Amino acid sequence: MLLLEVISGERLAKPERGKMRVHKISNVNKALDFIASKGVKLVSIGAEEIVDGNVKMTLGMIWTIILRFAIQDISVEETSAKEGLLLWCQRKTAPYKNVNIQNFHISWKDGLGFCALIHRHRPELIDYGKLRKDDPLTNLNTAFDVAEKYLDIPKMLDAEDIVGTARPDEKAIMTYVSSFYHAFSGAQKAETAANRICKVLAVNQENEQLMEDYEKLASDLLEWIRRTIPWLENRAPENTMQAMQQKLEDFRDYRRLHKPPKVQEKCQLEINFNTLQTKLRLSNRPAFMPSEGKMVSDINNAWGGLEQAEKGYEEWLLNEIRRLERLDHLAEKFRQKASIHESWTDGKEAMLQQKDYEIATLSEIKALLKKHEAFESDLAAHQDRVEQIAAIAQELNELDYYDSPSVNARCQKICDQWDNLGALTQKRREALERTEKLLETIDQLYLEYAKRAAPFNNWMEGAMEDLQDTFIVHTIEEIQGLTTAHEQFKATLPDADKERQAILGIHNEVSKIVQTYHVNMAGTNPYTTITPQEINSKWEHVRQLVPRRDQALMEEHARQQQNERLRKQFGAQANVIGPWIQTKMEEIGRISIEMHGTLEDQLNHLRQYEKSIVNYKPKIDQLEGDHQQIQEALIFDNKHTNYTMEHIRVGWEQLLTTIARTINEVENQILTRDAKGISQEQMNEFRASFNHFDRDHSGTLGPEEFKACLISLGYDIGNDAQGEAEFARIMSIVDPNRMGVVTFQAFIDFMSRETADTDTADQVMASFKILAGDKNYITVDEYCIARMAPYHGHDAVPGALDYMSFSTALYGESDL
C-alpha cells in the first residue's frame, strides 16, 4: 500500500494494524482494489496467494503495478503503452547505424540500442562512434553506468544476463527502457517551453504572410474551379470511340495531372487556415476573416460543385464509352457477319445461274440435285445470319449509330441479294427437276433401245455370220437341210424388219424429245454403243447377203447331186468287187486245207484260180478311176457301200499274196514230200490232224493246239517238267522266230525230221536243184518260201546261198 501511495501520489485507505492472516488479506485486498480502480484488470491474482508468499503471483502483481504506473501512461500517436514505447524507441534510434529496434528482447542484446537512446538526448555522455556491435558487454555496461550516474536511472539489469540468454526478459527490458522515456520526455518539454519564447516574434510575421497566401491561393483555386466546371459539364457526344477515348484520356490527365495539385492547394489552404486560426488564438489575436466568397466553406462548396460536375462527367464519359463500345461492337459484329455472309455468297449467284445441267447426263443431274439439296440446306442455315445482320442493323439505327446510312445500305444489299439467291435457288431446282424428268424419260428410252438393239444386233451379226459361212457339206441331204434352214431364215426377215423399225422409232422418239425441249445431250446412249446407223448398215448388209446365200446354196446343191452320182457309181462296182474278193479268199483257204486229190492236183487248181484273179485286174483299175473322181470331188463317205477303196486294195493285195503263198506252200509240201520220202497217205494224215486242231481255220496252230496235235500223233508230252521241256524244244524247232503259231509247213518239216533218221546228200541236192532251177544259187525269197520264213523282199540276192550254205542253213543250229 505504501508503494502504491509513493508511485501514484495518492492516499490509500488506512491499513489494519493486526498481524493476523485476516488483517493481512484485508490490507492486500485494499491494495488490489486501488489498482482495479485505476482501470487495471486483475486476472487470477488473489490476496490469499500473495499473503501465502506465492512468488509467481507476487511478481505478477508487481509487474501489473509497473505496467500501470510506469508504462501505461506512455502514449505516442495514440498507440498502446507497449507499442508507443516501442515506436518512441524506433524513432529515437532511427538515425543510428547497426540499431534496429523491433521488440523488447533480442533487439537490445548488443547494447547499441541503450547507447543510442542516451546519445540521442545527451550526446556528450557517450562517444557512439567508438562502440562496436561485436562487443555487447562493453556496450551494455557503458549504457547502464552512464544512465545510473548521469540520468538517475537505477541499474535494473545485468549485462551478463542479457548477453548470456537467447531471449532476454521482455518485461525487465521494457521496464528499464520506460525509465529512459520518463527521463528524456521531461527534458524535452522543458526545451520546448524555452524555444517557444524565441519564436513569439516571428509568429506575427508568419501570420500576416499566411493571410496573404490564403487570399491569393483561395482566389486562384476558385478561379480554376470556375474554369473547370463548364468543361466538366460539357456533354456534347462524339461519334467515334477514338474521340471519346481522347476525352476520357483528357479527363484522366485532369485527374492525374491537373486536379492533384489543386487538391494539395485546397488541403494546404485548409491547413494554412486552421494553422493561422490556431496561431491567432494562441497569440490571443482575433480570428482571421477571409474576403467575401473566399471562406473555407465557400471553397468547399465550390469544390463540392466541382466534384459533382466531375462525377457527372465521369459517369457520362463511361456511359458514352459503353454506348460507343456497344455501337462499335455491334458495328464490328455487323461487319464480321456481313463479311462472312458476303464471302459465302460470293459466286453463289453465278453458280445458281449456270446451266451446267443442260449438258449433263442423268447421273450427273442426280448428283447436281444432291449438291443443290445440300446448298439449300446450307442456304437455310444462313437464314439466321441474315436475320442477325438485319437485327444488328436495326439496333444500330435505334442507338443512333453515326454510320447508320452505310450500315443500312449494306444490310439492304445483303437482304436483296438473299432474296435473289432464294429466287435463283428455286429456279435452279425447278430446272434441275425438269431436266431430271426429261433425262429419266430419255434414259428409259435409251435402256429400252439398248435392251432391244443388243439382241437384234446379235441376231444380225449371227445372220451375217451364217450367211457368209463357207459351209461344207458331203451329202445332198445336208445341202437340202441348209436350204430349208435358209428359207426359214428368209421367212423371219419381215418380223426382223418390224423390230428394226421399232428400235429406230425409240431412237427417233429420243431425238423428238431433245428437239422439243431443247435438251443438250452430253453424250450417246450409255447402255449401248450400237447406233441406228450401225443397225441400218448391218440390216442392209444382211439383205445383200441373202441372195448371195441363195446362189451359193444352189451351186452347192448341183455339186452334191454330181457327188451323189459318183457315190452310186462307185458303190455299185465296190459292192460287186468286194464280195468277189471275199469269195475268192474263202475258196483259196478251202482249197489249201482240203485233201481232195494229190498235191499236184491242188497246185493246178490254185494256178487256175491265180489266172482268173489276174484276169479280174481291169475291174479293179476301173474302180480306181471312179475312186480318183471321188477324191477329186472331196467325197469322204458313201452310204451306198460299206467298201472303201482302201478295203478293196487291201483285199486285192491279200488275195494276190494268199494265192501266191498258198501255191508256194503246196510247192514246198511237194518238195518236202519228195525230199523226205513222205507218202501221200502220210501227207493226208498230217493234214487231217492239222485241220482237226485248226478250229478257227486260220491255217496255223497255237501252242496248245499244236501240243494236242502232237499227243494225237503219239508223242509222249506229259504235264510234268520233262514234258514241258520237250515241248519247249519242239516249239523252238517249229517256231524259231517265236511267233506263237505253227504253220502247216513247219508242222510237215518237223514231222518229216522226226520220221526220217537223216536226210541224205542226194535229197538235199535234189531240193537245192528244185529251188535253184538252172542257177547255181537260190534267192532269199526262194529259201524263205522253202522254209515258210517271213521275208517281204522281191529282189534276188546274188550269191546269197550256194549249196553248202543252203544245207547248213536248212539243217544247222542257226537260222538264216
XYZ file of N, CA and C in Angstrom, residues 24 64 139 281 294 350 371 376 395 401 434 531 556 663 692 694 725 743 745 756 814:
63
model
N -3.929 -9.273 7.172
C -3.011 -9.199 6.013
C -3.805 -9.298 4.700
N 2.198 -5.897 -12.876
C 0.962 -5.159 -13.168
C 1.068 -3.727 -12.685
N 29.214 -2.455 -24.425
C 28.136 -1.529 -24.781
C 27.091 -1.468 -23.679
N -5.265 32.325 -32.263
C -5.919 32.032 -30.989
C -4.891 31.864 -29.890
N -14.530 33.877 -50.085
C -13.295 33.101 -50.034
C -13.140 32.331 -48.736
N -23.693 -16.634 -109.541
C -23.170 -17.182 -110.795
C -23.323 -18.699 -110.830
N -26.311 -32.114 -104.794
C -25.486 -30.964 -104.457
C -26.365 -29.740 -104.199
N -29.210 -25.936 -100.609
C -30.428 -25.406 -99.993
C -30.373 -25.534 -98.473
N -30.704 -2.421 -84.536
C -30.235 -1.945 -83.225
C -29.293 -0.766 -83.382
N -26.379 5.155 -84.391
C -25.008 4.975 -84.841
C -24.701 5.981 -85.948
N -36.876 -30.532 -113.761
C -37.434 -30.679 -115.117
C -36.459 -31.457 -116.013
N -25.415 -47.915 -132.714
C -26.100 -46.733 -133.229
C -27.131 -47.151 -134.283
N -24.074 -75.309 -154.604
C -23.668 -76.449 -153.785
C -24.619 -77.623 -153.991
N 0.009 -121.307 -153.218
C 0.714 -122.057 -154.266
C 2.082 -122.458 -153.792
N -7.793 -130.880 -138.032
C -8.664 -131.200 -136.898
C -8.463 -130.211 -135.729
N -7.006 -127.236 -136.080
C -7.137 -125.835 -136.533
C -8.615 -125.453 -136.477
N 9.679 -129.417 -120.922
C 10.977 -129.147 -121.548
C 11.007 -129.701 -122.964
N 2.882 -123.123 -138.440
C 2.272 -123.277 -139.766
C 2.272 -124.754 -140.156
N 3.478 -125.927 -142.926
C 4.791 -126.237 -143.485
C 5.774 -126.579 -142.380
N 12.146 -139.406 -140.389
C 13.362 -139.862 -141.092
C 14.554 -139.698 -140.180
N 21.734 -122.578 -136.547
C 21.363 -121.146 -136.658
C 20.405 -120.939 -137.809
